[in-house]
Amino acid sequence: MPANTLQSTVCRQCGKPFDIEAPEAVNVADNPGFKERVQDGSAFVHNCPHCGTVNLVRFRLLYHDPEQRLMIWLIPEDSLSAADREKLDQSMKSMWASLKEGLSDYVFRRVEDPGALIEKVRIFDNGLDDAAMEMCKYVTRMELVQTEKDQAKAAELADVQLRFRGLNGADNELEFVFPLAGAMHSVKAGFNVYEDCRAILGRNPELTPDGPFPQIDSSWVNQHFK
Ligand SMILES: [Zn+2]
C-alpha cells in the first residue's frame, strides 16, 4: 500500500471534523488494489467516527498510472483560500515543468472531485481522449435538452453533469449517467459522435490540452465552444 497520511475532513451529517488515512500520492502500477478502489469509488468512502454516517471524502491525491501514461491531481478547491490557490498553481507549474521533459508522452490533468477522477481513469482505460469526451458530453446533453418537451425539465437537464460510464455492445456505444430529481439516469450516444469530436479536435490543434495540469471539464468546453 502507498504511504498514508492523515487528512482532515468534516462530516456532512453531524458537522464534526475527523481524520482519514489516505495516500497523498499513489503509483497504481505498484498498487493495483488502490486503482480498483478508485475505480469503484471505495477509496473515497469513509464512515464518520462520531455518528457513523457514510461520507464521500474529497482529499488531495496525485494519481499516477505509468501504464496509461497518466498523471492526475485530485484537488478539492473549495477548501482553498485565494492565496493557497495561487501557491498551489505555482507549485503545480514547477512540478509540471520538471516532469514534462522525462514524461513527454504523458497526459497531465487536474480534477476537483472524486467523481471526475473516476471518470478520467475510465476514459483513459478505454483508450479514449478526455477532451473529445467532454465535447461528446456537451453534445449529448444539448440533445437531451432539445428533445425534452417539458420546459422546466429541459432547464434542469441543461445543468446536469454527465459522467462517462463505459462503452457498450459491438458498436461501442457511449454510455453516460447523470443525476436528475434524486435518481440516476442513463443516456447513450453513438461512437460516431465521439469520432466526430475527435476529428474536430484533430483539425484544431490549438485546442489540444497542454500546460501544467489543465482541467478538462464542462467549463473547458464552454470556454472553447459556446
Ligand atoms: Zn458525523
Short mmCIF file of C-alpha atoms and ligand atoms in Angstrom, two decimals:
data_model
loop_
_atom_site.label_atom_id
_atom_site.label_comp_id
_atom_site.label_asym_id
_atom_site.label_seq_id
_atom_site.Cartn_x
_atom_site.Cartn_y
_atom_site.Cartn_z
CA MET A 1 0.00 0.00 0.00
CA PRO A 2 1.11 3.59 -0.60
CA ALA A 3 2.16 5.59 2.43
CA ASN A 4 -0.88 7.10 4.07
CA THR A 5 -1.10 10.45 5.75
CA LEU A 6 -3.84 11.83 7.93
CA GLN A 7 -6.12 14.19 6.06
CA SER A 8 -8.85 16.04 7.87
CA THR A 9 -12.44 16.29 6.76
CA VAL A 10 -15.83 17.32 8.15
CA CYS A 11 -18.84 15.03 8.44
CA ARG A 12 -21.68 16.06 6.10
CA GLN A 13 -24.22 14.86 8.69
CA CYS A 14 -23.05 15.94 12.15
CA GLY A 15 -20.56 18.61 11.05
CA LYS A 16 -17.80 17.31 13.30
CA PRO A 17 -14.25 17.09 11.99
CA PHE A 18 -12.46 13.77 11.65
CA ASP A 19 -9.25 12.47 10.15
CA ILE A 20 -8.96 9.82 7.48
CA GLU A 21 -5.89 7.87 6.45
CA ALA A 22 -5.32 8.37 2.75
CA PRO A 23 -2.32 8.49 0.45
CA GLU A 24 -1.23 11.87 -0.94
CA ALA A 25 0.27 10.22 -3.98
CA VAL A 26 -0.14 6.79 -5.49
CA ASN A 27 1.51 4.87 -8.31
CA VAL A 28 -1.20 2.41 -9.29
CA ALA A 29 1.22 0.13 -11.14
CA ASP A 30 2.65 -0.67 -7.71
CA ASN A 31 -0.79 -0.59 -6.07
CA PRO A 32 -3.35 -2.24 -8.36
CA GLY A 33 -5.63 -2.71 -5.36
CA PHE A 34 -5.77 1.04 -4.88
CA LYS A 35 -6.62 1.54 -8.56
CA GLU A 36 -9.59 -0.81 -8.08
CA ARG A 37 -10.68 1.22 -5.07
CA VAL A 38 -10.54 4.37 -7.19
CA GLN A 39 -12.47 2.67 -9.99
CA ASP A 40 -15.28 1.52 -7.69
CA GLY A 41 -15.15 4.72 -5.61
CA SER A 42 -14.48 2.95 -2.30
CA ALA A 43 -11.18 4.83 -1.82
CA PHE A 44 -13.29 7.94 -1.12
CA VAL A 45 -15.93 6.43 1.13
CA HIS A 46 -15.31 6.86 4.86
CA ASN A 47 -17.55 6.50 7.89
CA CYS A 48 -17.75 9.33 10.39
CA PRO A 49 -16.38 8.07 13.74
CA HIS A 50 -18.82 10.35 15.62
CA CYS A 51 -22.16 9.43 14.04
CA GLY A 52 -21.38 6.61 11.61
CA THR A 53 -22.61 8.46 8.53
CA VAL A 54 -21.03 7.37 5.26
CA ASN A 55 -19.15 10.30 3.76
CA LEU A 56 -17.74 10.75 0.29
CA VAL A 57 -14.45 12.36 1.28
CA ARG A 58 -12.68 14.65 -1.14
CA PHE A 59 -8.98 14.58 -0.37
CA ARG A 60 -5.90 15.69 -2.20
CA LEU A 61 -4.31 12.91 -4.24
CA LEU A 62 -1.74 12.61 -7.00
CA TYR A 63 -2.88 9.66 -9.11
CA HIS A 64 -0.13 8.21 -11.29
CA ASP A 65 -0.70 5.37 -13.77
CA PRO A 66 2.56 4.73 -15.64
CA GLU A 67 0.91 2.11 -17.90
CA GLN A 68 -1.64 4.64 -19.14
CA ARG A 69 0.98 7.44 -19.13
CA LEU A 70 -1.39 9.38 -16.93
CA MET A 71 -0.92 11.73 -14.00
CA ILE A 72 -3.93 13.39 -12.39
CA TRP A 73 -4.07 15.74 -9.43
CA LEU A 74 -7.27 15.49 -7.43
CA ILE A 75 -7.51 18.80 -5.65
CA PRO A 76 -10.74 19.78 -3.89
CA GLU A 77 -10.52 23.52 -4.41
CA ASP A 78 -13.48 24.74 -2.40
CA SER A 79 -11.42 24.49 0.78
CA LEU A 80 -8.64 26.70 -0.57
CA SER A 81 -8.19 30.40 0.04
CA ALA A 82 -7.19 32.60 -2.90
CA ALA A 83 -3.63 32.78 -1.55
CA ASP A 84 -3.43 29.00 -1.17
CA ARG A 85 -4.74 28.54 -4.67
CA GLU A 86 -2.10 30.87 -6.05
CA LYS A 87 0.61 28.97 -4.16
CA LEU A 88 -0.75 25.66 -5.42
CA ASP A 89 -0.84 26.88 -9.04
CA GLN A 90 2.78 27.89 -8.75
CA SER A 91 3.89 24.57 -7.28
CA MET A 92 1.96 22.63 -9.95
CA LYS A 93 3.60 24.74 -12.64
CA SER A 94 7.09 23.99 -11.37
CA MET A 95 6.27 20.32 -10.83
CA TRP A 96 4.96 20.04 -14.37
CA ALA A 97 8.00 21.87 -15.77
CA SER A 98 10.33 19.38 -14.10
CA LEU A 99 8.27 16.34 -15.14
CA LYS A 100 7.35 17.05 -18.75
CA GLU A 101 10.88 16.57 -20.14
CA GLY A 102 11.17 12.98 -18.95
CA LEU A 103 7.47 12.22 -19.37
CA SER A 104 6.77 13.91 -22.69
CA ASP A 105 4.12 11.37 -23.76
CA TYR A 106 2.17 11.76 -20.53
CA VAL A 107 -1.28 13.22 -20.08
CA PHE A 108 -1.34 15.62 -17.12
CA ARG A 109 -4.70 16.59 -15.69
CA ARG A 110 -6.30 18.20 -12.69
CA VAL A 111 -9.75 17.46 -11.25
CA GLU A 112 -11.73 18.84 -8.32
CA ASP A 113 -13.73 15.87 -7.11
CA PRO A 114 -13.51 12.07 -6.87
CA GLY A 115 -16.29 11.60 -9.45
CA ALA A 116 -14.21 13.46 -12.03
CA LEU A 117 -11.10 11.41 -11.20
CA ILE A 118 -13.01 8.11 -11.51
CA GLU A 119 -14.37 9.25 -14.86
CA LYS A 120 -10.92 10.25 -16.19
CA VAL A 121 -9.48 6.87 -15.18
CA ARG A 122 -12.37 5.17 -17.01
CA ILE A 123 -11.89 7.28 -20.15
CA PHE A 124 -8.16 6.62 -20.41
CA ASP A 125 -8.51 2.93 -19.51
CA ASN A 126 -10.87 2.67 -22.50
CA GLY A 127 -8.19 4.20 -24.71
CA LEU A 128 -10.25 7.35 -25.24
CA ASP A 129 -9.47 11.05 -25.20
CA ASP A 130 -10.98 13.15 -22.42
CA ALA A 131 -11.20 16.40 -24.37
CA ALA A 132 -13.21 14.70 -27.13
CA MET A 133 -15.27 13.05 -24.38
CA GLU A 134 -16.11 16.43 -22.83
CA MET A 135 -17.31 17.61 -26.24
CA CYS A 136 -19.41 14.44 -26.58
CA LYS A 137 -20.97 15.09 -23.19
CA TYR A 138 -21.82 18.63 -24.23
CA VAL A 139 -23.44 17.48 -27.50
CA THR A 140 -25.34 14.68 -25.74
CA ARG A 141 -26.64 17.00 -23.02
CA MET A 142 -27.78 19.55 -25.62
CA GLU A 143 -29.70 16.77 -27.38
CA LEU A 144 -31.35 15.79 -24.12
CA VAL A 145 -32.43 19.39 -23.63
CA GLN A 146 -33.69 19.82 -27.19
CA THR A 147 -35.75 16.62 -27.22
CA GLU A 148 -37.39 17.37 -23.84
CA LYS A 149 -40.81 18.98 -24.35
CA ASP A 150 -41.38 19.97 -20.73
CA GLN A 151 -39.67 23.34 -20.34
CA ALA A 152 -38.95 23.03 -16.63
CA LYS A 153 -37.35 19.61 -17.16
CA ALA A 154 -35.38 20.93 -20.11
CA ALA A 155 -33.99 23.71 -17.93
CA GLU A 156 -32.89 21.16 -15.33
CA LEU A 157 -31.28 18.98 -17.98
CA ALA A 158 -29.27 21.94 -19.22
CA ASP A 159 -27.40 21.95 -15.92
CA VAL A 160 -26.86 18.23 -15.33
CA GLN A 161 -23.39 16.76 -15.03
CA LEU A 162 -22.95 13.79 -17.37
CA ARG A 163 -20.34 11.18 -16.46
CA PHE A 164 -18.87 8.67 -18.90
CA ARG A 165 -19.82 5.19 -17.70
CA GLY A 166 -18.34 2.97 -20.39
CA LEU A 167 -18.62 1.55 -23.89
CA ASN A 168 -21.48 -0.82 -24.69
CA GLY A 169 -22.07 -3.55 -27.23
CA ALA A 170 -20.42 -4.37 -30.54
CA ASP A 171 -20.91 -0.80 -31.74
CA ASN A 172 -19.08 0.70 -28.75
CA GLU A 173 -21.98 2.94 -27.84
CA LEU A 174 -21.03 5.54 -25.25
CA GLU A 175 -22.99 5.37 -22.04
CA PHE A 176 -23.35 8.38 -19.75
CA VAL A 177 -25.05 8.67 -16.38
CA PHE A 178 -26.42 11.78 -14.72
CA PRO A 179 -28.40 12.67 -11.60
CA LEU A 180 -31.82 14.24 -12.00
CA ALA A 181 -34.63 14.67 -9.48
CA GLY A 182 -32.97 12.42 -6.92
CA ALA A 183 -32.28 9.48 -9.23
CA MET A 184 -29.51 8.39 -11.60
CA HIS A 185 -30.35 8.26 -15.28
CA SER A 186 -28.52 6.90 -18.24
CA VAL A 187 -28.21 8.09 -21.83
CA LYS A 188 -26.37 6.60 -24.79
CA ALA A 189 -24.64 8.14 -27.76
CA GLY A 190 -23.20 6.56 -30.89
CA PHE A 191 -19.44 6.11 -31.14
CA ASN A 192 -19.60 8.27 -34.28
CA VAL A 193 -20.33 11.26 -32.02
CA TYR A 194 -17.02 10.63 -30.27
CA GLU A 195 -15.23 10.19 -33.59
CA ASP A 196 -16.67 13.47 -34.87
CA CYS A 197 -15.47 15.27 -31.74
CA ARG A 198 -12.01 13.71 -32.11
CA ALA A 199 -11.92 14.89 -35.72
CA ILE A 200 -12.82 18.45 -34.72
CA LEU A 201 -10.01 18.46 -32.17
CA GLY A 202 -7.64 16.99 -34.77
CA ARG A 203 -8.43 19.87 -37.12
CA ASN A 204 -7.90 22.41 -34.34
CA PRO A 205 -4.60 21.50 -32.69
CA GLU A 206 -4.68 24.74 -30.70
CA LEU A 207 -7.48 23.13 -28.67
CA THR A 208 -5.31 20.19 -27.60
CA PRO A 209 -4.97 20.48 -23.83
CA ASP A 210 -1.47 21.42 -22.78
CA GLY A 211 0.34 23.17 -19.97
CA PRO A 212 0.60 22.47 -16.25
CA PHE A 213 -2.15 20.02 -15.29
CA PRO A 214 -5.06 21.51 -17.29
CA GLN A 215 -8.59 20.96 -16.02
CA ILE A 216 -10.63 19.44 -18.85
CA ASP A 217 -14.29 19.61 -17.91
CA SER A 218 -17.55 21.29 -18.90
CA SER A 219 -16.04 24.74 -18.22
CA TRP A 220 -13.28 23.93 -20.67
CA VAL A 221 -15.88 23.06 -23.32
CA ASN A 222 -17.86 26.23 -22.62
CA GLN A 223 -14.72 28.30 -22.94
CA HIS A 224 -13.99 26.97 -26.43
CA PHE A 225 -17.31 26.07 -27.95
CA LYS A 226 -20.03 28.34 -26.64
ZN ZN B 1 -20.80 12.52 11.67
#
